[in-house]
PDB file of C-alpha atoms and ligand atoms in Angstrom:
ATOM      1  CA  UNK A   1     -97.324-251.527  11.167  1.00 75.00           C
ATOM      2  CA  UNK A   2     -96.710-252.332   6.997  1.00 97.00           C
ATOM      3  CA  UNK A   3     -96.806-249.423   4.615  1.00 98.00           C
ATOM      4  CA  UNK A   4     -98.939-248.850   2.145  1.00 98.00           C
ATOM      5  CA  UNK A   5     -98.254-248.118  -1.362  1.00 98.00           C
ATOM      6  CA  UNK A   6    -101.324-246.595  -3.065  1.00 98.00           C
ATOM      7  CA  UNK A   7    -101.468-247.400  -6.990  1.00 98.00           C
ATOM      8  CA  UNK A   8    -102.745-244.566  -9.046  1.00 97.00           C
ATOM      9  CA  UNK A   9    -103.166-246.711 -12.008  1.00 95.00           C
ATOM     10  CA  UNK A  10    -107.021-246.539 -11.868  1.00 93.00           C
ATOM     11  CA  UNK A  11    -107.393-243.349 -10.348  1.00 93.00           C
ATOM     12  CA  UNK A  12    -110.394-241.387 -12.281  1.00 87.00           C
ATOM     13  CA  UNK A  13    -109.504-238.724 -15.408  1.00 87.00           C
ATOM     14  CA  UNK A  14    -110.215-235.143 -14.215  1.00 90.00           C
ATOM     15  CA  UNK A  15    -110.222-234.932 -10.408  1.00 89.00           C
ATOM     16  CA  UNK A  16    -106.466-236.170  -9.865  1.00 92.00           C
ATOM     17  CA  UNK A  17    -105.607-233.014  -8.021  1.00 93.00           C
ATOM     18  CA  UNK A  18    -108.066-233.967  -5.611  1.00 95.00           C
ATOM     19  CA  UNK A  19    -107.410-237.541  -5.141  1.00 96.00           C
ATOM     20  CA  UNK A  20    -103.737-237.792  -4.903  1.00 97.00           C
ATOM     21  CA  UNK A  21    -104.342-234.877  -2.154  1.00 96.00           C
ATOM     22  CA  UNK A  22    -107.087-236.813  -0.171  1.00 97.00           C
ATOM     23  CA  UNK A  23    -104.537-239.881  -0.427  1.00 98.00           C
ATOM     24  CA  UNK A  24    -101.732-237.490   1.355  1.00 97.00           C
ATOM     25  CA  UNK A  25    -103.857-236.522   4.011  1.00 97.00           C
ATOM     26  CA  UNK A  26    -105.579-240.144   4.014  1.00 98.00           C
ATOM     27  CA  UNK A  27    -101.474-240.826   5.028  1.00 98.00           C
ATOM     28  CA  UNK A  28    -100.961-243.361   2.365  1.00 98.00           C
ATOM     29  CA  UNK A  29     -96.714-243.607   2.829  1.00 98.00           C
ATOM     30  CA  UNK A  30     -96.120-243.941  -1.026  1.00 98.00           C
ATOM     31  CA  UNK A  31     -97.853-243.501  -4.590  1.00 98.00           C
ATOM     32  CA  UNK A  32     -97.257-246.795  -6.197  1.00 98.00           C
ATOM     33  CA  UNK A  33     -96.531-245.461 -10.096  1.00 98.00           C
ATOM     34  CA  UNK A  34     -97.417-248.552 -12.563  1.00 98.00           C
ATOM     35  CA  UNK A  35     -95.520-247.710 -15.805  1.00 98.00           C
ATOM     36  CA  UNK A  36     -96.667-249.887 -19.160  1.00 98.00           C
ATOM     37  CA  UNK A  37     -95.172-250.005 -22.184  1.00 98.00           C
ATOM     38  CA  UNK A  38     -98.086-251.895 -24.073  1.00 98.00           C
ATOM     39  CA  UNK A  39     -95.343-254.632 -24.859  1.00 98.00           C
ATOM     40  CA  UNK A  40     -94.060-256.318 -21.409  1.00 98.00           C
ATOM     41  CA  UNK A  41     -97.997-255.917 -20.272  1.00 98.00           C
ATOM     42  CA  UNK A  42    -100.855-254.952 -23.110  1.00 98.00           C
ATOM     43  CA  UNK A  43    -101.460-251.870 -21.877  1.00 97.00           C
ATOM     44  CA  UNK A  44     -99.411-248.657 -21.930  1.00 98.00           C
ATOM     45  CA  UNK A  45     -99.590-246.134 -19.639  1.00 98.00           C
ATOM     46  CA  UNK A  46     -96.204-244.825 -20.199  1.00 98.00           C
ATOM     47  CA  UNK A  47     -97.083-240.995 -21.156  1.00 97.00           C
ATOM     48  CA  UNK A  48     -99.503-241.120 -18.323  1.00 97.00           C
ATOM     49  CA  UNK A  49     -97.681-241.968 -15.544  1.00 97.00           C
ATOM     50  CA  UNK A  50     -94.890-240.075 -16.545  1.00 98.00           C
ATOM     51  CA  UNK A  51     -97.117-237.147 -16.450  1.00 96.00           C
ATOM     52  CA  UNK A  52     -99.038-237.757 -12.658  1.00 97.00           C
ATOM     53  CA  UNK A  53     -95.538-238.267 -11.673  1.00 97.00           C
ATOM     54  CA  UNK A  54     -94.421-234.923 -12.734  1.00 97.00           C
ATOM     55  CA  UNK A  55     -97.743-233.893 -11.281  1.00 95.00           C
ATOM     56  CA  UNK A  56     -97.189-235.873  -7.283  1.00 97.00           C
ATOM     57  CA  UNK A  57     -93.728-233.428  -7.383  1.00 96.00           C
ATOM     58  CA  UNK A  58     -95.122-230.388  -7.894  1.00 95.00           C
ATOM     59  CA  UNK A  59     -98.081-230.708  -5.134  1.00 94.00           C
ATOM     60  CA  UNK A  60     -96.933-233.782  -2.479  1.00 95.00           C
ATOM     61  CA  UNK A  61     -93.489-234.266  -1.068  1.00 94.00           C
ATOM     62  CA  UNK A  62     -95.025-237.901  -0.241  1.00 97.00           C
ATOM     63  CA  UNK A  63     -91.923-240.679  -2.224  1.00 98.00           C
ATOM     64  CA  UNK A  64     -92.545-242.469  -5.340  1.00 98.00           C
ATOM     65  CA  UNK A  65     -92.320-246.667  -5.162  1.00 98.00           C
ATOM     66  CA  UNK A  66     -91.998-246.410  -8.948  1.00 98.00           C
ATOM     67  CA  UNK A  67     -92.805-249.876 -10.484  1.00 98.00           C
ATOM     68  CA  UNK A  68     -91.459-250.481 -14.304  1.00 98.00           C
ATOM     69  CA  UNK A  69     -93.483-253.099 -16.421  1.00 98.00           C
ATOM     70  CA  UNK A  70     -91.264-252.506 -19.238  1.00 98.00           C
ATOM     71  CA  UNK A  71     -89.091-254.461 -21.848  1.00 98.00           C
ATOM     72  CA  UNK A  72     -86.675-251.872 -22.604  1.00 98.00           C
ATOM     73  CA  UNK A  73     -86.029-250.505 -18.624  1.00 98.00           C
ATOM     74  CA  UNK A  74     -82.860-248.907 -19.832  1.00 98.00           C
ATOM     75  CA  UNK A  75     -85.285-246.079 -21.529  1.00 98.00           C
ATOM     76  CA  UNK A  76     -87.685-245.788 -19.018  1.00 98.00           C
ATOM     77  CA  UNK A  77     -84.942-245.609 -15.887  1.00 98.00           C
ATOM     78  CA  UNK A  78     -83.742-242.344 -18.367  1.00 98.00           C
ATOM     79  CA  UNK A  79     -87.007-240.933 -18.364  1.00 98.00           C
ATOM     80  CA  UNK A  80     -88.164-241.954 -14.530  1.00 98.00           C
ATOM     81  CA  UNK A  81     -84.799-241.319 -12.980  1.00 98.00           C
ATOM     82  CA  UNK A  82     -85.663-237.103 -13.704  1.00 97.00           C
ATOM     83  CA  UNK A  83     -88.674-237.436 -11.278  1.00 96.00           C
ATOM     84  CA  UNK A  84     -85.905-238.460  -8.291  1.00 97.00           C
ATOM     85  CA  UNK A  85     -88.769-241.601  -7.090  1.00 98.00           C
ATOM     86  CA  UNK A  86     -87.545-243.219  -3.748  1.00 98.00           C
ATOM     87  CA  UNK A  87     -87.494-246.571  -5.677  1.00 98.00           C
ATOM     88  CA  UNK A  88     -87.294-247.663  -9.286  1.00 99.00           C
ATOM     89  CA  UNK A  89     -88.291-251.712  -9.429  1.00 99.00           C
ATOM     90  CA  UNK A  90     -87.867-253.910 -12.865  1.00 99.00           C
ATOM     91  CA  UNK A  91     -89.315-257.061 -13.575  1.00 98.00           C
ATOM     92  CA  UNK A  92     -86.597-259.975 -13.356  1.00 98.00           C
ATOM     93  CA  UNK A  93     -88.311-261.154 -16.481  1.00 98.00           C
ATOM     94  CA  UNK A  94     -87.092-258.088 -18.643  1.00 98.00           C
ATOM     95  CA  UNK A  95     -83.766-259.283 -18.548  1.00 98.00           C
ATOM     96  CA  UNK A  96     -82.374-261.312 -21.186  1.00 97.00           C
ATOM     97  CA  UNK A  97     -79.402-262.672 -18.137  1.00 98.00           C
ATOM     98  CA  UNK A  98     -77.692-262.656 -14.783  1.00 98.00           C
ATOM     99  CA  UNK A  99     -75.245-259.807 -15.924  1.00 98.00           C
ATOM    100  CA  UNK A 100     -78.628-257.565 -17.112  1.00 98.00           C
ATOM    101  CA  UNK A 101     -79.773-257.732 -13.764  1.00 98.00           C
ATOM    102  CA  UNK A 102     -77.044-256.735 -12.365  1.00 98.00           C
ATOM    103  CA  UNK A 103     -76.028-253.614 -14.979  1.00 98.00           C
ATOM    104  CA  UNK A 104     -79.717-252.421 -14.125  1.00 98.00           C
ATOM    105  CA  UNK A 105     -79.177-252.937 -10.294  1.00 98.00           C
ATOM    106  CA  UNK A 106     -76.182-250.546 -10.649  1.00 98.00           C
ATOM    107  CA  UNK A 107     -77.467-248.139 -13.609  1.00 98.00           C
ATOM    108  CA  UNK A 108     -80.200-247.312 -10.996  1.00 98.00           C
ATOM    109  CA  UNK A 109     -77.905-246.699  -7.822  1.00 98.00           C
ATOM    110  CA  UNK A 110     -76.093-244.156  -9.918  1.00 97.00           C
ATOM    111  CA  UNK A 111     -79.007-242.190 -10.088  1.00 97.00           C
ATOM    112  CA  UNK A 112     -79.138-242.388  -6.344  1.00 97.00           C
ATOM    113  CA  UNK A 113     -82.274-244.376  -6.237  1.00 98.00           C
ATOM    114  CA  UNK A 114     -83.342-247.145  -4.505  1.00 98.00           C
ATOM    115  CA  UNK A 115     -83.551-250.573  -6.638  1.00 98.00           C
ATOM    116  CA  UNK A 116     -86.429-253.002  -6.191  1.00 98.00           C
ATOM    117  CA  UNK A 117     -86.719-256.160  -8.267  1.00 98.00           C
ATOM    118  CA  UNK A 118     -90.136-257.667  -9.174  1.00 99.00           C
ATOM    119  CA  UNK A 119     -91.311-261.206 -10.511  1.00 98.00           C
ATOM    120  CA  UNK A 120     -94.307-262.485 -11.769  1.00 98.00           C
ATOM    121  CA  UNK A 121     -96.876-264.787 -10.228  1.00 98.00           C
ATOM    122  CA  UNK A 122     -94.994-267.736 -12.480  1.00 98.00           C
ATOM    123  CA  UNK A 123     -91.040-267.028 -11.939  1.00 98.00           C
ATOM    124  CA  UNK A 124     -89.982-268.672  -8.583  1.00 98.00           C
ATOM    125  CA  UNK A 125     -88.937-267.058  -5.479  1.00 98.00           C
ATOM    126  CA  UNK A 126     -85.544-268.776  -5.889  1.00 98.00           C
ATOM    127  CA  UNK A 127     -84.754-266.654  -8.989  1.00 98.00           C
ATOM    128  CA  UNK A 128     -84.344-263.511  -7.530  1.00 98.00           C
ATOM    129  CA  UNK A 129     -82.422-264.992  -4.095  1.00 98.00           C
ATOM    130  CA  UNK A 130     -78.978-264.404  -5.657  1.00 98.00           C
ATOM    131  CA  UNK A 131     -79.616-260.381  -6.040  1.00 98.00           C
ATOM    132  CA  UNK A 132     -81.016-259.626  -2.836  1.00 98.00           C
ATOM    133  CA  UNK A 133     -77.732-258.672  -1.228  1.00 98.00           C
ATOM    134  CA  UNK A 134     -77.440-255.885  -3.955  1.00 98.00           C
ATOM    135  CA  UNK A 135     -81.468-254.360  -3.726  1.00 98.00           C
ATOM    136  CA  UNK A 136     -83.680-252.529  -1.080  1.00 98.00           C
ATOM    137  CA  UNK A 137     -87.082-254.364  -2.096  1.00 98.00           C
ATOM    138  CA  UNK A 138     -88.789-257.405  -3.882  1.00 99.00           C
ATOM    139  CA  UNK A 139     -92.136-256.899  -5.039  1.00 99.00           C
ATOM    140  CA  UNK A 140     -94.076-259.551  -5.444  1.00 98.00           C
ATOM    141  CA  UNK A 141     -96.801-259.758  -7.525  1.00 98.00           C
ATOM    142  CA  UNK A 142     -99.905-261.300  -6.295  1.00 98.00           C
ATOM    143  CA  UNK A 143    -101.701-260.627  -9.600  1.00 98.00           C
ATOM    144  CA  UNK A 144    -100.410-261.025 -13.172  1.00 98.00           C
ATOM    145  CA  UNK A 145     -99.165-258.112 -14.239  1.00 98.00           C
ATOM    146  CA  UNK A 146    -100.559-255.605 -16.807  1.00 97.00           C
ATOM    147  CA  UNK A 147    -103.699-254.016 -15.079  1.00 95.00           C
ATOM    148  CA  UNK A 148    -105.649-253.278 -11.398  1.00 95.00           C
ATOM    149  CA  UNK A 149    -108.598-254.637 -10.640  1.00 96.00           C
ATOM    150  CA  UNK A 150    -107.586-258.326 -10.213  1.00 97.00           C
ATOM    151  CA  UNK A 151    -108.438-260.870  -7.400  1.00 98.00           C
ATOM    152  CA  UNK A 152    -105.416-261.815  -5.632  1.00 98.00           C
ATOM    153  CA  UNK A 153    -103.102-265.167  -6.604  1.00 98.00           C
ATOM    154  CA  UNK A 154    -103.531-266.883  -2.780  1.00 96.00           C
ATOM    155  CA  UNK A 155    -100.348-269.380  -3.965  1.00 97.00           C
ATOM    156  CA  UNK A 156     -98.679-266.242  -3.977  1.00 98.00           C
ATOM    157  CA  UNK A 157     -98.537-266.295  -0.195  1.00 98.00           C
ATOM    158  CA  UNK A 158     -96.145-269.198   0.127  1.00 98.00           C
ATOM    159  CA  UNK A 159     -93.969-267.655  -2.085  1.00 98.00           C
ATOM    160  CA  UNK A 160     -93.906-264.677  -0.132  1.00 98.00           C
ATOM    161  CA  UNK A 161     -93.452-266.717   3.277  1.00 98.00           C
ATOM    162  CA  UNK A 162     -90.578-268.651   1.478  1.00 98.00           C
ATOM    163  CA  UNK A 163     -88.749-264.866   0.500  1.00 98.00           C
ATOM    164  CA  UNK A 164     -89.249-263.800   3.878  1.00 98.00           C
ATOM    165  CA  UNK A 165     -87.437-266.498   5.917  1.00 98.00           C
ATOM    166  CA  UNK A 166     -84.875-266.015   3.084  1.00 98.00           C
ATOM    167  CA  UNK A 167     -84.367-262.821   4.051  1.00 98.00           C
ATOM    168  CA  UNK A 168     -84.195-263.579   7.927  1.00 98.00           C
ATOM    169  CA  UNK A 169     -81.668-266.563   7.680  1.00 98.00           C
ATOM    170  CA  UNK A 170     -78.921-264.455   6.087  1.00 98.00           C
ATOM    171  CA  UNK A 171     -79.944-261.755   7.880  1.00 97.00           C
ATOM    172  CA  UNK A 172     -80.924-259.466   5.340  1.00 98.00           C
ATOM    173  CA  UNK A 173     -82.615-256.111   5.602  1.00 96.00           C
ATOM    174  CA  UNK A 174     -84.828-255.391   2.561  1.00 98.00           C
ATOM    175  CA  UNK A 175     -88.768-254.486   2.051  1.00 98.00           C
ATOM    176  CA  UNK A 176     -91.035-257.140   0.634  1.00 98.00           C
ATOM    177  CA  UNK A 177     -93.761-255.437  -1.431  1.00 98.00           C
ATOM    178  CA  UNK A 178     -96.849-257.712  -2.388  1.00 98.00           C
ATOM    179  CA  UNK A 179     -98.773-255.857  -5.509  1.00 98.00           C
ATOM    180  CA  UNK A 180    -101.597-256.810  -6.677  1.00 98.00           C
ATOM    181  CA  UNK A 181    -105.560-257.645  -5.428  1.00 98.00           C
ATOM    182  CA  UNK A 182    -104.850-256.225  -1.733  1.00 98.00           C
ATOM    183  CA  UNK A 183    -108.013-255.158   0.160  1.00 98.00           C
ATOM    184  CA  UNK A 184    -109.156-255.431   3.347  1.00 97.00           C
ATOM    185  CA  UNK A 185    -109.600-259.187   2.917  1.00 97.00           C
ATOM    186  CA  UNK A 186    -106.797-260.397   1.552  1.00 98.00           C
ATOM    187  CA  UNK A 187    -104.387-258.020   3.809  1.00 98.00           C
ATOM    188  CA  UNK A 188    -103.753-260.154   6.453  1.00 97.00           C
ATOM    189  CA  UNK A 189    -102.414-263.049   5.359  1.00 98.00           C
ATOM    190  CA  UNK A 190     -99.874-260.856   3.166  1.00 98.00           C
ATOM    191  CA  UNK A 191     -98.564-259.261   6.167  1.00 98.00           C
ATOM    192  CA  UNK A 192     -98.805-262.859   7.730  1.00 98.00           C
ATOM    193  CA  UNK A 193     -96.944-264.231   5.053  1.00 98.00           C
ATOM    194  CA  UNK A 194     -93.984-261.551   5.514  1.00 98.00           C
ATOM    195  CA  UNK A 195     -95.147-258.159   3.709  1.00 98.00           C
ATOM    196  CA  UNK A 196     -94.000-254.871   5.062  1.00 98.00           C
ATOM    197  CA  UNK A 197     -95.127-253.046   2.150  1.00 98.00           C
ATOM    198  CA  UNK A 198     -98.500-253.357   0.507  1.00 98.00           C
ATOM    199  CA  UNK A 199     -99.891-251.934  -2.648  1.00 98.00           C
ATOM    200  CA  UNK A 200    -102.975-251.387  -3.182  1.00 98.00           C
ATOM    201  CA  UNK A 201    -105.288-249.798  -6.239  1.00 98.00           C
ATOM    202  CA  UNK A 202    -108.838-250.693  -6.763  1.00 97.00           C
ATOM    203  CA  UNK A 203    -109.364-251.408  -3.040  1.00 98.00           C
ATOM    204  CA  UNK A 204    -108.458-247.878  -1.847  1.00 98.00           C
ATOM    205  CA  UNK A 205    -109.741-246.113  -5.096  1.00 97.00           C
ATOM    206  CA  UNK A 206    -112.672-247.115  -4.732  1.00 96.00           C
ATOM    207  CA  UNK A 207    -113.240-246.448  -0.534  1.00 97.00           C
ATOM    208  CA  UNK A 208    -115.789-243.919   0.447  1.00 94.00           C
ATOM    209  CA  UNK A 209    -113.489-243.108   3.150  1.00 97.00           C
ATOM    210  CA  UNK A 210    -109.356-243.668   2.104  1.00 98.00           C
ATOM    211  CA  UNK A 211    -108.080-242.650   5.401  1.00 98.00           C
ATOM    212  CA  UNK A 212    -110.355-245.252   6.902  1.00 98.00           C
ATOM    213  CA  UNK A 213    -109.421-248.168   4.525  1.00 98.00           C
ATOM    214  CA  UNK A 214    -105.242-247.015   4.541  1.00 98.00           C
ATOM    215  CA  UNK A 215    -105.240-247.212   8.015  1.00 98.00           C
ATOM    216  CA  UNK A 216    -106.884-250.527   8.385  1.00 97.00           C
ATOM    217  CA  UNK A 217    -104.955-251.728   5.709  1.00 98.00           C
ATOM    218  CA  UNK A 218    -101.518-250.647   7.440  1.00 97.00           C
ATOM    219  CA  UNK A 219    -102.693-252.404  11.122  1.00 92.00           C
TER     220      UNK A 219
HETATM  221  C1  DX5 B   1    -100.744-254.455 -11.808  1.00 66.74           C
HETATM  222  C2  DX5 B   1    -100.053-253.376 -10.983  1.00 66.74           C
HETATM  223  C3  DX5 B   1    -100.620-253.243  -9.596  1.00 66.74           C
HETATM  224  C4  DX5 B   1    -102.106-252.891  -9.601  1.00 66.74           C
HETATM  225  C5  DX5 B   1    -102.614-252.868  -8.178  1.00 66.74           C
HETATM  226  O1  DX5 B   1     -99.994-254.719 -12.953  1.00 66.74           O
HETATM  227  O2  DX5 B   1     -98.677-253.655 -10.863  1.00 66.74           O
HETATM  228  O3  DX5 B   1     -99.883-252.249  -8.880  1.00 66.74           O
HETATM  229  O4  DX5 B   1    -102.284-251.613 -10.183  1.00 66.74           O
HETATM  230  O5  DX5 B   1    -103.962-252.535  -8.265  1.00 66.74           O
HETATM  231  P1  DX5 B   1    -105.085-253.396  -7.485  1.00 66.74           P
HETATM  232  O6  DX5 B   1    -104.872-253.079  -6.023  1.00 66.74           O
HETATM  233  O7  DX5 B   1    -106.356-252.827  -8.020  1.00 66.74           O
HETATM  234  O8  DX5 B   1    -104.835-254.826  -7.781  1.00 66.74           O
HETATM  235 ZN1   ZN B   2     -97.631-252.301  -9.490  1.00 66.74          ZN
END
């Protein structure tokens, strides 16, 4: 069984109490917070998120996967870090160099949260090989970043396939998260490829039933 990671980034204005509780019960095992900053990605959702998340710990005890699309993720690791998430992930493509990567890898451990490190559809899987020994998760993303609603980047599978026998060779123990386009079609050759943790926005959002749809997405 993967885990699934549901995005709120396109959840409808007005009847959030009720969806983020439907998504609990629906057993959903994290809310997938997409944070924008209108400059790393065109959109900015900043405020927003910052807000639901403030919202999800007051009404679910269910763990943020907290997932910065930032340029400045010194600022937003300040602001995000007061929320406690179970994981804060940064793109590898906000940092200007190797010792940036690793001063954000620690500045997030001393909050005592979990680091994940994310790259783009266009940054290659190689890049991010030298920091695994110091994170809990990759994410990849299967969709360029910046909004929901996308159709999945199917080269993104190899790339995924490639991290995970990585991982096994040196015997590593960390989560692969693939973000980005997952649905019911496109879910099992993610989890083929290596996935143990799948996001997913649109597909879930928009399911009459989310329990239905979570669980066949986690099988
Ligand atoms: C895109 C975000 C994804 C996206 C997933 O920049 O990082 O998490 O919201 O949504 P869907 O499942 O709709 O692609
Ligand atoms: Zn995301």
């Amino acid at each position: 069984m993967v885990e699934v990671s549901t995005s709120i980034l396109s959840m409808q204005q007005g009847d959030e109490a009720e969806t983020i509780l439907k998504l609990e019960k629906s057993k959903t095992d994290y809310f997938h917070i997409d944070v924008m900053d209108g400059k790393f990605v065109e959109k900015n959702t900043f405020n927003k998120m910052r807000e639901y998340s403030e919202y999800i710990k007051r009404i679910s005890n269910l763990p943020l996967d907290v997932h910065l699309m930032v340029e400045d993720v010194e600022t937003a690791i300040s602001v995000f870090e007061t929320i406690q998430p179970n994981i804060i992930t940064f793109h590898l493509e906000a940092c200007k160099d190797e010792n940036e990567v690793i001063q954000t890898i620690k500045r997030i451990k001393e909050s005592n949260i979990k680091v994940g490190i994310a790259i783009k559809p266009n940054t290659k899987i190689e890049e991010v090989y030298k920091y695994i020994p110091y994170v809990h998760m990759v994410l990849v993303m299967t969709v360029e970043p910046g909004k929901g609603g996308q159709t999945m980047i199917t080269d993104m599978l190899e790339k995924i396939s490639k991290l995970k026998t990585y991982i096994e060779e040196n015997e590593y123990d960390i989560d692969i998260e693939a973000d980005g386009g997952i649905n019911l079609a496109t879910a099992e050759r993610v989890k083929k490829a290596g996935a143990n943790i799948l996001v997913s926005g649109t597909a879930i959002l928009q399911a009459v039933d989310y329990k239905t749809i979570i669980y066949e997405l986690k099988k």
